[in-house]
Tab-separated table of C-alpha atoms and ligand atoms in Angstrom:
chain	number	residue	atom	x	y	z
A	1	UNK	CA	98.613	69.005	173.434
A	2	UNK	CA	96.631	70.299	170.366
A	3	UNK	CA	97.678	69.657	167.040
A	4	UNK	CA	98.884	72.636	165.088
A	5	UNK	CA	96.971	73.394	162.490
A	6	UNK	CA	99.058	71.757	159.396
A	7	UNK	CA	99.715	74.051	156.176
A	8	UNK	CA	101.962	71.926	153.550
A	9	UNK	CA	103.817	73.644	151.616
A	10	UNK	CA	105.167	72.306	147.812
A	11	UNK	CA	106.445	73.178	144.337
A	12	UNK	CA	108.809	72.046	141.866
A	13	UNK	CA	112.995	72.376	141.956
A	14	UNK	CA	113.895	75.946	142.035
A	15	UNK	CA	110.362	76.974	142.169
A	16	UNK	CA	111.191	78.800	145.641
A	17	UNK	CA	109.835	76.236	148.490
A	18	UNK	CA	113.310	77.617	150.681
A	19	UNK	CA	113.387	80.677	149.942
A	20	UNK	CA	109.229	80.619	151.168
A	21	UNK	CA	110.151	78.451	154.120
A	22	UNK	CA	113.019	80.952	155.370
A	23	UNK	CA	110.530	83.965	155.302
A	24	UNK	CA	108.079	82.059	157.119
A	25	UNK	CA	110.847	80.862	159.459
A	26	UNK	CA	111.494	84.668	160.083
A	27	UNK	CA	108.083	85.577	161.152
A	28	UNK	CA	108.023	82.959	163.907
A	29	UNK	CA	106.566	80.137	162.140
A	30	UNK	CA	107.775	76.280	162.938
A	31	UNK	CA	109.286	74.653	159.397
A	32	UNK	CA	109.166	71.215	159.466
A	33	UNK	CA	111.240	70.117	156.132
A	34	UNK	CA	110.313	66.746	155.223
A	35	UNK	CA	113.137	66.272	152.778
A	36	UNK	CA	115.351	66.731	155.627
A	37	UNK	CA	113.737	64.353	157.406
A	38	UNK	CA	113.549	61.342	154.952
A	39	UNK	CA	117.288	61.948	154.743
A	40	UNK	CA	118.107	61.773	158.045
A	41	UNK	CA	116.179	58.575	158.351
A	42	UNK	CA	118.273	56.708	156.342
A	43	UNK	CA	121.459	57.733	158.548
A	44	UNK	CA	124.185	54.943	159.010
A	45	UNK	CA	122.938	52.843	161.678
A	46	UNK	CA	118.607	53.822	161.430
A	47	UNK	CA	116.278	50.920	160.875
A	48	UNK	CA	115.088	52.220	157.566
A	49	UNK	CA	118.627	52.266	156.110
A	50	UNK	CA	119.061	48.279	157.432
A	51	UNK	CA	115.315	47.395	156.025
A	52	UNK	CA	116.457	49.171	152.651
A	53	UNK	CA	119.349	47.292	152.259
A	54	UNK	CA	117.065	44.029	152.882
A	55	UNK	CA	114.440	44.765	150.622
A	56	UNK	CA	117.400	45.925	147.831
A	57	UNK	CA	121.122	44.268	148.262
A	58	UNK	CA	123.643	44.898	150.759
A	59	UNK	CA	125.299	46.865	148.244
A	60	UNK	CA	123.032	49.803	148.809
A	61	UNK	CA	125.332	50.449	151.955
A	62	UNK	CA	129.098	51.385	151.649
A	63	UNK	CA	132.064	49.955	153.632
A	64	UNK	CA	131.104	53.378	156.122
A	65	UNK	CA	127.721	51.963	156.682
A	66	UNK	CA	126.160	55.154	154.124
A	67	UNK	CA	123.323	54.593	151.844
A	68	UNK	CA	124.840	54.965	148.176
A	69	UNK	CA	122.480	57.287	147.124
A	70	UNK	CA	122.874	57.720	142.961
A	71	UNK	CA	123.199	53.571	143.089
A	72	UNK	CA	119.781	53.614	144.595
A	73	UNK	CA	118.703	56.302	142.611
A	74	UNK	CA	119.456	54.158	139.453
A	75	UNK	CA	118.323	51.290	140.876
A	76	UNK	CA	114.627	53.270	141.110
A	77	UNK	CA	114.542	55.203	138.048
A	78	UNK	CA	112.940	53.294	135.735
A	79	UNK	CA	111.456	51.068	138.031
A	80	UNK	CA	107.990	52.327	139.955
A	81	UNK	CA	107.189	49.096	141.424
A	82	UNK	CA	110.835	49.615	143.265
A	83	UNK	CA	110.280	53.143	144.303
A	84	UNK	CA	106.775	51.998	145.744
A	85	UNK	CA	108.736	49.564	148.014
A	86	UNK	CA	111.136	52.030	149.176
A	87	UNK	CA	108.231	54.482	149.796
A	88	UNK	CA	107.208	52.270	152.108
A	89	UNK	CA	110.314	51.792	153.656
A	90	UNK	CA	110.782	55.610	154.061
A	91	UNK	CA	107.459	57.158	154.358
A	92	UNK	CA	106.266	55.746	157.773
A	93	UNK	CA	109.306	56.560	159.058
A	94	UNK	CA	109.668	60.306	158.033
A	95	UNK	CA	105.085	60.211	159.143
A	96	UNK	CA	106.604	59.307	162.639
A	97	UNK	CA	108.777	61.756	163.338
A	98	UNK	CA	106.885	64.908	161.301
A	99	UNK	CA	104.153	63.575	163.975
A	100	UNK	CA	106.519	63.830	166.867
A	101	UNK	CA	108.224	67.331	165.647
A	102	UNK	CA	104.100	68.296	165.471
A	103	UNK	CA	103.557	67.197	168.946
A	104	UNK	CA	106.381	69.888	170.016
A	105	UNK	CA	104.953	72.973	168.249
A	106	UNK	CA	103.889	75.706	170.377
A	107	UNK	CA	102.727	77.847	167.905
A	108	UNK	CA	98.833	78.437	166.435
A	109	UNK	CA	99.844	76.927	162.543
A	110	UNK	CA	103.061	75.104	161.198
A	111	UNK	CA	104.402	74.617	157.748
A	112	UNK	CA	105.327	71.213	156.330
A	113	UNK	CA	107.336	71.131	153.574
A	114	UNK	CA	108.367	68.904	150.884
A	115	UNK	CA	108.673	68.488	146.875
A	116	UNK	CA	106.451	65.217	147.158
A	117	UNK	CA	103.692	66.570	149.389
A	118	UNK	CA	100.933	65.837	147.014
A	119	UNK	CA	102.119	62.591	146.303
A	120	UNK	CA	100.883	61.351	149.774
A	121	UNK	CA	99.080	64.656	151.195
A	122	UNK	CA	96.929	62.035	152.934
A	123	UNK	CA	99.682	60.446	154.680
A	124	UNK	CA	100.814	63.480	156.203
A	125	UNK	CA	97.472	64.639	157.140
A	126	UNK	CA	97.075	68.135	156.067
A	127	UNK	CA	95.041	70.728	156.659
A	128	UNK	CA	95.773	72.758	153.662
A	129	UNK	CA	98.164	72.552	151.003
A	130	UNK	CA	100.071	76.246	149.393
A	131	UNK	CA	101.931	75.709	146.157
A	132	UNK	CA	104.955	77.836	145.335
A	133	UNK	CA	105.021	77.837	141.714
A	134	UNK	CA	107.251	79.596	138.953
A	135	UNK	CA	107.238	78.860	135.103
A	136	UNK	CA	109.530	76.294	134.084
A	137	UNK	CA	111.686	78.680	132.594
A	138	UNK	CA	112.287	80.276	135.693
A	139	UNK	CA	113.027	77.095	137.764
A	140	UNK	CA	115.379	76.081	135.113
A	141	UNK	CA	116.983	79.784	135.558
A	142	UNK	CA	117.000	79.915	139.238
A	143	UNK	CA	117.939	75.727	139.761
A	144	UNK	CA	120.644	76.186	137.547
A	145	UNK	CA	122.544	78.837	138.506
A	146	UNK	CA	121.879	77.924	142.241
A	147	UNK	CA	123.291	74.591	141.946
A	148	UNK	CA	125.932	75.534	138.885
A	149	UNK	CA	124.113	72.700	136.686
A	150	UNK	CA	123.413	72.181	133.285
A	151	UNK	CA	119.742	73.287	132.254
A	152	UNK	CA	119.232	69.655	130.836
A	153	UNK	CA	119.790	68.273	134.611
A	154	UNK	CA	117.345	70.734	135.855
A	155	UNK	CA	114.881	69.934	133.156
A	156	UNK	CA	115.387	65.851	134.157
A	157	UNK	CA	114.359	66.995	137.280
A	158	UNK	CA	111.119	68.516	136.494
A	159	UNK	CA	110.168	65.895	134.303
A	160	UNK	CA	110.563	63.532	137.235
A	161	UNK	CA	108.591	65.416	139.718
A	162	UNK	CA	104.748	65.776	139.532
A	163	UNK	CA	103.008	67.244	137.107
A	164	UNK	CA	102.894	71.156	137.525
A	165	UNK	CA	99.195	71.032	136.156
A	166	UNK	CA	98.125	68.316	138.759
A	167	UNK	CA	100.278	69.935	141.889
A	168	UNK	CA	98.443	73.444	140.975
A	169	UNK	CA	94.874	71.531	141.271
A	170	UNK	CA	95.453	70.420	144.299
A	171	UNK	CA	96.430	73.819	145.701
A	172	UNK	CA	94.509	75.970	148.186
A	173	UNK	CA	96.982	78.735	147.924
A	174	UNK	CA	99.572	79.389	145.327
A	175	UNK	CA	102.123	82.143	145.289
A	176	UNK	CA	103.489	82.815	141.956
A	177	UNK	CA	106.626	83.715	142.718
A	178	UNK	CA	107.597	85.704	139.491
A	179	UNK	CA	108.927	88.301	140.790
A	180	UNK	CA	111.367	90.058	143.255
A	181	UNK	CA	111.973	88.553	146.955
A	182	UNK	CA	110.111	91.234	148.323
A	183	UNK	CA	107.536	90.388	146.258
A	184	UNK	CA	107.249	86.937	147.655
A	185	UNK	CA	107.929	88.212	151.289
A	186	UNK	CA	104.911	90.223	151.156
A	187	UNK	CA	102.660	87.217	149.261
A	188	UNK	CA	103.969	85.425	152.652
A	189	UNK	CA	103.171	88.145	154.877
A	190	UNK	CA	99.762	88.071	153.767
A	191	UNK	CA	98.903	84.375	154.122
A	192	UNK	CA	100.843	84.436	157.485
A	193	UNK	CA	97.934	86.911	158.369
A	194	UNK	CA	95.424	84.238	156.664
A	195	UNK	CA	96.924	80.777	158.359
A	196	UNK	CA	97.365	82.805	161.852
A	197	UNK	CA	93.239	83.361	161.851
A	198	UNK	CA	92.044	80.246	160.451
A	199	UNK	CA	94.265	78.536	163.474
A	200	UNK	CA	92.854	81.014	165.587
A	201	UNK	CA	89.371	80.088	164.742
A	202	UNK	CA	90.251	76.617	164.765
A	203	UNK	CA	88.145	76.112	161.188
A	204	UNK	CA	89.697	74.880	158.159
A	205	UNK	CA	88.896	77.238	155.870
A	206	UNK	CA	88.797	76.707	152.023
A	207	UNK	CA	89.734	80.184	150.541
B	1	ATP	P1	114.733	72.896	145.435
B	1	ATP	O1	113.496	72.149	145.154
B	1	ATP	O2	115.805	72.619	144.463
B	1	ATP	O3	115.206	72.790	146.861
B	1	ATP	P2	113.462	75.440	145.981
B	1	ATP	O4	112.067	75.295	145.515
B	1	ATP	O5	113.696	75.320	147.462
B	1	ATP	O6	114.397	74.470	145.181
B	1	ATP	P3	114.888	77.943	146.217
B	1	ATP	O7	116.180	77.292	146.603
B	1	ATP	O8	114.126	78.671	147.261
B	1	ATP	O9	113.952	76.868	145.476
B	1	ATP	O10	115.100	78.954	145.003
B	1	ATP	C1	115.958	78.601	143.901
B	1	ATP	C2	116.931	79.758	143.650
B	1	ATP	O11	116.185	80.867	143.173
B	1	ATP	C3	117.658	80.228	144.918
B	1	ATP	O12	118.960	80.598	144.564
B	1	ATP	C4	116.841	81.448	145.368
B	1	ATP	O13	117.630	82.378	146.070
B	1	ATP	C5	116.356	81.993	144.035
B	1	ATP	N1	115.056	82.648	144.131
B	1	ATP	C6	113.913	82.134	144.638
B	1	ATP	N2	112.898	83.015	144.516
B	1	ATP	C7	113.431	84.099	143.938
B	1	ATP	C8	112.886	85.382	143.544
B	1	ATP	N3	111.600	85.700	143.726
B	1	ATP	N4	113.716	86.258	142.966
B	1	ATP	C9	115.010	85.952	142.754
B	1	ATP	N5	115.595	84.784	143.088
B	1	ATP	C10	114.806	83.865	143.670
Protein backbone atom coordinates (compact mmCIF):
# COMPACT_ATOMS: atom_id res chain seq x y z
CA UNK A 1 0.00 0.00 0.00
CA UNK A 2 1.08 3.70 -0.38
CA UNK A 3 2.97 5.38 2.11
CA UNK A 4 1.18 8.10 3.99
CA UNK A 5 2.44 11.12 3.47
CA UNK A 6 4.72 11.68 6.80
CA UNK A 7 4.29 15.12 8.80
CA UNK A 8 6.69 14.99 12.07
CA UNK A 9 5.73 16.73 14.55
CA UNK A 10 8.35 18.24 17.55
CA UNK A 11 9.02 20.82 20.26
CA UNK A 12 10.50 21.11 23.53
CA UNK A 13 8.97 19.73 27.19
CA UNK A 14 5.76 21.43 27.84
CA UNK A 15 5.89 23.20 24.62
CA UNK A 16 2.41 21.44 23.69
CA UNK A 17 3.45 18.36 21.25
CA UNK A 18 0.21 16.31 23.28
CA UNK A 19 -1.92 18.60 23.59
CA UNK A 20 -1.29 19.17 19.34
CA UNK A 21 -1.28 15.43 18.86
CA UNK A 22 -4.78 14.94 20.75
CA UNK A 23 -6.47 17.64 18.48
CA UNK A 24 -5.13 16.09 15.53
CA UNK A 25 -6.14 12.69 16.94
CA UNK A 26 -9.74 14.21 17.11
CA UNK A 27 -10.02 15.19 13.56
CA UNK A 28 -9.27 11.68 12.32
CA UNK A 29 -5.66 11.85 11.93
CA UNK A 30 -3.28 8.59 12.75
CA UNK A 31 -0.61 9.68 15.77
CA UNK A 32 2.18 7.67 15.74
CA UNK A 33 4.15 8.72 19.15
CA UNK A 34 7.62 7.75 18.85
CA UNK A 35 8.42 8.24 22.50
CA UNK A 36 5.96 5.63 23.13
CA UNK A 37 7.47 3.53 20.95
CA UNK A 38 11.21 3.64 22.01
CA UNK A 39 9.73 2.80 25.40
CA UNK A 40 7.97 -0.01 24.61
CA UNK A 41 10.97 -1.40 22.86
CA UNK A 42 12.89 -1.77 25.70
CA UNK A 43 10.02 -3.93 27.47
CA UNK A 44 11.26 -6.88 29.76
CA UNK A 45 11.98 -9.59 27.49
CA UNK A 46 12.57 -7.29 23.73
CA UNK A 47 15.89 -7.73 22.01
CA UNK A 48 16.85 -4.13 22.45
CA UNK A 49 16.52 -4.32 26.26
CA UNK A 50 18.96 -7.76 26.15
CA UNK A 51 21.48 -5.90 23.51
CA UNK A 52 21.41 -2.82 26.03
CA UNK A 53 22.29 -4.67 28.83
CA UNK A 54 25.30 -6.20 26.62
CA UNK A 55 26.60 -3.18 25.31
CA UNK A 56 26.21 -1.53 29.19
CA UNK A 57 26.25 -4.15 32.34
CA UNK A 58 23.75 -6.51 33.40
CA UNK A 59 22.94 -4.13 35.97
CA UNK A 60 20.92 -2.02 33.61
CA UNK A 61 18.14 -4.76 34.17
CA UNK A 62 16.44 -5.35 37.62
CA UNK A 63 15.73 -8.69 39.38
CA UNK A 64 11.97 -8.17 37.28
CA UNK A 65 13.83 -8.19 34.06
CA UNK A 66 12.98 -3.90 33.76
CA UNK A 67 15.41 -1.54 32.32
CA UNK A 68 16.52 0.80 35.35
CA UNK A 69 15.85 3.77 33.67
CA UNK A 70 17.49 6.91 35.93
CA UNK A 71 20.70 4.29 36.28
CA UNK A 72 20.90 4.45 32.56
CA UNK A 73 20.03 7.84 32.44
CA UNK A 74 23.15 8.63 34.63
CA UNK A 75 25.09 6.33 33.06
CA UNK A 76 24.44 8.64 29.61
CA UNK A 77 24.44 12.03 30.89
CA UNK A 78 27.63 13.18 30.60
CA UNK A 79 28.71 10.75 28.29
CA UNK A 80 27.73 11.32 24.29
CA UNK A 81 29.84 8.66 23.00
CA UNK A 82 27.43 6.31 25.37
CA UNK A 83 24.20 7.80 24.29
CA UNK A 84 25.42 7.35 20.55
CA UNK A 85 25.68 3.57 21.31
CA UNK A 86 22.39 3.30 22.83
CA UNK A 87 20.93 5.32 19.89
CA UNK A 88 21.86 2.71 17.98
CA UNK A 89 20.56 0.19 20.04
CA UNK A 90 17.12 1.95 20.15
CA UNK A 91 16.68 3.83 17.02
CA UNK A 92 16.45 0.94 14.43
CA UNK A 93 14.26 -0.61 16.50
CA UNK A 94 11.62 2.18 17.18
CA UNK A 95 12.48 2.97 12.61
CA UNK A 96 11.00 -0.65 12.37
CA UNK A 97 8.03 -0.52 13.90
CA UNK A 98 7.05 3.48 13.06
CA UNK A 99 7.57 1.74 9.45
CA UNK A 100 5.22 -1.07 10.20
CA UNK A 101 2.49 1.24 12.17
CA UNK A 102 3.00 3.42 8.56
CA UNK A 103 2.30 0.44 6.51
CA UNK A 104 -1.25 0.21 8.44
CA UNK A 105 -2.45 3.81 7.89
CA UNK A 106 -5.44 4.23 5.88
CA UNK A 107 -5.59 7.70 5.93
CA UNK A 108 -4.19 10.51 3.14
CA UNK A 109 -1.30 12.11 5.88
CA UNK A 110 -0.07 10.87 9.41
CA UNK A 111 1.68 12.62 12.21
CA UNK A 112 4.89 11.34 13.79
CA UNK A 113 5.76 12.58 16.84
CA UNK A 114 8.63 12.87 19.07
CA UNK A 115 10.90 15.44 21.20
CA UNK A 116 14.06 14.13 19.20
CA UNK A 117 12.64 14.28 15.69
CA UNK A 118 15.24 16.58 14.36
CA UNK A 119 17.89 14.78 15.84
CA UNK A 120 17.51 11.98 13.18
CA UNK A 121 14.63 13.51 10.82
CA UNK A 122 16.51 11.49 8.19
CA UNK A 123 16.11 8.31 9.87
CA UNK A 124 12.55 8.55 10.08
CA UNK A 125 12.11 9.75 6.65
CA UNK A 126 9.92 12.71 6.69
CA UNK A 127 8.11 14.52 4.53
CA UNK A 128 7.76 17.62 6.50
CA UNK A 129 8.58 18.58 9.86
CA UNK A 130 5.83 21.22 12.18
CA UNK A 131 7.36 22.59 15.34
CA UNK A 132 5.17 23.34 18.33
CA UNK A 133 6.97 25.96 20.07
CA UNK A 134 6.29 28.19 23.26
CA UNK A 135 8.84 30.58 25.05
CA UNK A 136 10.77 29.00 27.63
CA UNK A 137 8.95 30.70 30.16
CA UNK A 138 5.92 29.15 29.21
CA UNK A 139 7.24 25.53 29.01
CA UNK A 140 8.72 26.02 32.35
CA UNK A 141 5.02 27.28 33.45
CA UNK A 142 3.05 24.66 31.76
CA UNK A 143 5.91 21.51 32.48
CA UNK A 144 5.87 22.41 35.89
CA UNK A 145 2.68 22.57 37.05
CA UNK A 146 1.73 19.56 34.76
CA UNK A 147 4.17 17.32 36.25
CA UNK A 148 4.18 19.15 39.98
CA UNK A 149 8.13 19.76 39.47
CA UNK A 150 10.47 22.19 40.43
CA UNK A 151 11.16 24.91 37.62
CA UNK A 152 14.98 24.01 37.94
CA UNK A 153 14.03 20.25 36.73
CA UNK A 154 12.11 21.66 33.91
CA UNK A 155 14.85 24.05 33.00
CA UNK A 156 17.51 20.76 33.11
CA UNK A 157 15.30 19.52 30.72
CA UNK A 158 15.41 22.14 28.17
CA UNK A 159 18.92 22.56 28.42
CA UNK A 160 19.24 18.90 27.48
CA UNK A 161 17.03 18.90 24.53
CA UNK A 162 17.95 20.63 21.20
CA UNK A 163 18.49 23.88 20.73
CA UNK A 164 15.14 25.89 20.32
CA UNK A 165 17.01 28.15 17.68
CA UNK A 166 18.21 25.05 15.61
CA UNK A 167 14.69 22.94 16.02
CA UNK A 168 12.83 26.31 14.71
CA UNK A 169 15.28 26.26 11.47
CA UNK A 170 14.48 23.20 10.62
CA UNK A 171 10.73 23.81 10.73
CA UNK A 172 8.29 23.94 7.81
CA UNK A 173 5.45 24.85 10.04
CA UNK A 174 5.48 26.19 13.52
CA UNK A 175 2.51 26.90 15.71
CA UNK A 176 3.25 29.23 18.44
CA UNK A 177 1.22 28.07 20.84
CA UNK A 178 0.95 31.23 23.13
CA UNK A 179 -2.20 31.32 23.63
CA UNK A 180 -5.58 29.67 24.60
CA UNK A 181 -6.40 25.87 23.48
CA UNK A 182 -8.73 27.11 21.11
CA UNK A 183 -6.25 29.05 19.81
CA UNK A 184 -4.07 26.12 19.02
CA UNK A 185 -7.14 23.97 17.90
CA UNK A 186 -7.83 26.33 15.23
CA UNK A 187 -3.77 26.77 14.20
CA UNK A 188 -4.41 22.78 13.85
CA UNK A 189 -7.51 23.03 12.03
CA UNK A 190 -5.89 25.02 9.52
CA UNK A 191 -2.82 22.92 8.71
CA UNK A 192 -5.13 19.81 8.87
CA UNK A 193 -6.74 21.65 5.81
CA UNK A 194 -2.98 22.24 4.46
CA UNK A 195 -1.46 18.45 5.11
CA UNK A 196 -5.00 16.93 3.82
CA UNK A 197 -4.25 18.74 0.15
CA UNK A 198 -0.66 18.37 -0.17
CA UNK A 199 -1.45 14.37 0.46
CA UNK A 200 -4.12 14.78 -1.85
CA UNK A 201 -1.92 16.12 -4.51
CA UNK A 202 0.63 13.76 -3.64
CA UNK A 203 3.46 16.83 -3.84
CA UNK A 204 5.54 17.77 -1.02
CA UNK A 205 5.01 21.10 -0.75
CA UNK A 206 7.41 23.63 0.96
CA UNK A 207 5.06 26.39 2.37
P1 LIG B 1 6.28 16.87 27.11
O1 LIG B 1 7.39 17.09 26.16
O2 LIG B 1 6.68 17.04 28.51
O3 LIG B 1 5.51 15.60 26.87
P2 LIG B 1 4.31 18.42 25.65
O4 LIG B 1 5.07 19.17 24.63
O5 LIG B 1 3.59 17.18 25.18
O6 LIG B 1 5.23 18.10 26.88
P3 LIG B 1 1.74 19.19 26.73
O7 LIG B 1 1.70 18.06 27.71
O8 LIG B 1 0.84 19.12 25.55
O9 LIG B 1 3.26 19.44 26.27
O10 LIG B 1 1.47 20.58 27.44
C1 LIG B 1 2.06 20.87 28.72
C2 LIG B 1 0.97 21.38 29.67
O11 LIG B 1 0.52 22.64 29.19
C3 LIG B 1 -0.27 20.47 29.71
O12 LIG B 1 -0.77 20.47 31.02
C4 LIG B 1 -1.25 21.14 28.74
O13 LIG B 1 -2.59 20.89 29.09
C5 LIG B 1 -0.88 22.61 28.91
N1 LIG B 1 -1.08 23.39 27.70
C6 LIG B 1 -0.58 23.13 26.46
N2 LIG B 1 -0.94 24.10 25.59
C7 LIG B 1 -1.69 24.96 26.30
C8 LIG B 1 -2.37 26.19 25.96
N3 LIG B 1 -2.35 26.70 24.73
N4 LIG B 1 -3.03 26.82 26.94
C9 LIG B 1 -3.05 26.33 28.19
N5 LIG B 1 -2.44 25.20 28.59
C10 LIG B 1 -1.76 24.52 27.65
Amino acid sequence: MKRPYCVGLTGGIGSGKTSATDRFSELGVPVIDADTISHEVVQAGQPALQAIAECFGAEVINADGHLRREYLRKLIFDDPSARLKLEAIIHPQVFNEISRRLSLVKFPYCIVCSPLLLKSKSAYDLDRILVIDASEKLQIERASRRDNSEECEIKKIIDSQSNRQDRLASADDIIINDKDLSFLHEQIGKLHEKYLNIAKKGVAQCS
